[in-house]
């Protein structure tokens, strides 16, 4: 036969749906908040004024904002700037600037294109 639905069943179903909706909204808000905090903490602006044809090399220390292993993508929107994409190139540029060829905590394979 037919199933009889009681008012308390309807109330329970509505409550369940509301709780699911609230949970979903909280997850979306939390994700948006975390992304905003990450973006705010990771964006850096630098001004470099080289002479025409001069090669400038500078480093910016990056620290992960999270306490677990992650892969980060580094972007630079200026077409006149290039990210150092290999550890060998990085070591060579450091040596050319009179800096030690390595840095504490820097792994040999840490640079992989635009990801670190």
Short mmCIF file of C-alpha atoms in Angstrom, two decimals:
data_model
loop_
_atom_site.label_atom_id
_atom_site.label_comp_id
_atom_site.label_asym_id
_atom_site.label_seq_id
_atom_site.Cartn_x
_atom_site.Cartn_y
_atom_site.Cartn_z
CA UNK A 1 0.00 0.00 0.00
CA UNK A 2 0.31 3.63 0.23
CA UNK A 3 2.69 5.20 2.71
CA UNK A 4 1.17 7.67 5.11
CA UNK A 5 3.35 10.70 5.77
CA UNK A 6 2.97 12.29 9.15
CA UNK A 7 3.62 15.97 9.95
CA UNK A 8 6.68 15.07 12.06
CA UNK A 9 8.16 13.18 9.07
CA UNK A 10 7.74 16.28 6.92
CA UNK A 11 9.28 18.43 9.65
CA UNK A 12 12.22 16.03 9.94
CA UNK A 13 12.73 16.08 6.15
CA UNK A 14 12.62 19.90 6.06
CA UNK A 15 15.07 20.14 8.98
CA UNK A 16 17.41 17.69 7.27
CA UNK A 17 17.29 19.69 4.04
CA UNK A 18 17.94 22.96 5.91
CA UNK A 19 20.90 21.45 7.77
CA UNK A 20 22.34 20.14 4.49
CA UNK A 21 21.92 23.59 2.91
CA UNK A 22 23.57 25.30 5.90
CA UNK A 23 26.47 22.83 5.82
CA UNK A 24 26.95 23.38 2.10
CA UNK A 25 26.90 27.18 2.51
CA UNK A 26 29.45 26.99 5.35
CA UNK A 27 31.80 24.86 3.23
CA UNK A 28 31.58 27.33 0.33
CA UNK A 29 32.18 30.30 2.64
CA UNK A 30 35.13 28.56 4.32
CA UNK A 31 36.72 27.71 0.97
CA UNK A 32 36.29 31.29 -0.26
CA UNK A 33 37.76 32.63 2.97
CA UNK A 34 40.79 30.33 2.82
CA UNK A 35 41.45 31.21 -0.83
CA UNK A 36 41.19 34.93 -0.07
CA UNK A 37 43.65 34.64 2.82
CA UNK A 38 46.08 32.64 0.70
CA UNK A 39 45.92 35.14 -2.15
CA UNK A 40 46.37 38.10 0.20
CA UNK A 41 49.37 36.48 1.85
CA UNK A 42 51.07 35.31 -1.33
CA UNK A 43 50.80 38.33 -3.60
CA UNK A 44 54.00 40.35 -3.68
CA UNK A 45 54.91 43.39 -5.71
CA UNK A 46 58.50 44.30 -6.55
CA UNK A 47 59.91 47.14 -8.63
CA UNK A 48 63.00 46.36 -10.72
CA UNK A 49 64.69 49.11 -12.72
CA UNK A 50 67.49 47.60 -14.82
CA UNK A 51 69.48 49.45 -17.46
CA UNK A 52 68.68 48.52 -21.06
CA UNK A 53 69.98 44.99 -21.71
CA UNK A 54 71.04 44.42 -18.11
CA UNK A 55 70.32 41.07 -16.53
CA UNK A 56 68.89 41.48 -13.05
CA UNK A 57 68.54 38.61 -10.66
CA UNK A 58 66.69 38.78 -7.37
CA UNK A 59 65.17 36.27 -5.05
CA UNK A 60 62.01 36.37 -3.04
CA UNK A 61 61.75 33.96 -0.14
CA UNK A 62 58.66 31.82 -0.25
CA UNK A 63 57.24 30.12 2.80
CA UNK A 64 54.29 27.80 2.57
CA UNK A 65 51.26 29.16 4.42
CA UNK A 66 50.18 25.62 5.28
CA UNK A 67 51.85 22.96 7.44
CA UNK A 68 51.78 20.17 4.85
CA UNK A 69 53.53 19.39 1.57
CA UNK A 70 51.94 21.23 -1.35
CA UNK A 71 52.81 22.25 -4.89
CA UNK A 72 52.45 25.96 -5.64
CA UNK A 73 52.24 27.69 -8.99
CA UNK A 74 54.19 30.92 -9.36
CA UNK A 75 52.90 33.49 -11.86
CA UNK A 76 54.49 36.62 -13.20
CA UNK A 77 52.34 38.67 -15.55
CA UNK A 78 55.18 40.92 -16.78
CA UNK A 79 56.41 39.68 -20.20
CA UNK A 80 59.86 41.21 -19.56
CA UNK A 81 60.45 39.08 -16.47
CA UNK A 82 61.21 35.38 -16.44
CA UNK A 83 61.06 32.99 -13.56
CA UNK A 84 64.13 30.84 -13.06
CA UNK A 85 62.83 27.41 -13.97
CA UNK A 86 65.73 25.10 -13.13
CA UNK A 87 67.88 24.57 -10.08
CA UNK A 88 71.06 24.58 -12.20
CA UNK A 89 70.19 28.00 -13.67
CA UNK A 90 69.32 29.32 -10.21
CA UNK A 91 72.67 28.16 -8.79
CA UNK A 92 74.53 29.73 -11.72
CA UNK A 93 72.77 33.09 -11.29
CA UNK A 94 73.49 33.05 -7.56
CA UNK A 95 77.18 32.38 -8.19
CA UNK A 96 77.32 35.18 -10.80
CA UNK A 97 75.96 37.57 -8.14
CA UNK A 98 78.61 36.44 -5.63
CA UNK A 99 76.06 34.53 -3.61
CA UNK A 100 76.54 30.95 -2.37
CA UNK A 101 75.34 28.48 -5.04
CA UNK A 102 72.77 26.93 -2.71
CA UNK A 103 70.47 28.01 0.06
CA UNK A 104 69.54 26.29 3.33
CA UNK A 105 66.51 24.08 2.89
CA UNK A 106 66.55 24.31 -0.93
CA UNK A 107 66.21 20.88 -2.49
CA UNK A 108 68.06 20.00 -5.70
CA UNK A 109 64.81 19.39 -7.59
CA UNK A 110 62.77 22.18 -5.98
CA UNK A 111 62.32 24.16 -9.19
CA UNK A 112 60.22 22.52 -11.88
CA UNK A 113 59.10 25.06 -14.45
CA UNK A 114 56.72 27.46 -12.73
CA UNK A 115 55.97 25.14 -9.83
CA UNK A 116 57.74 24.81 -6.53
#
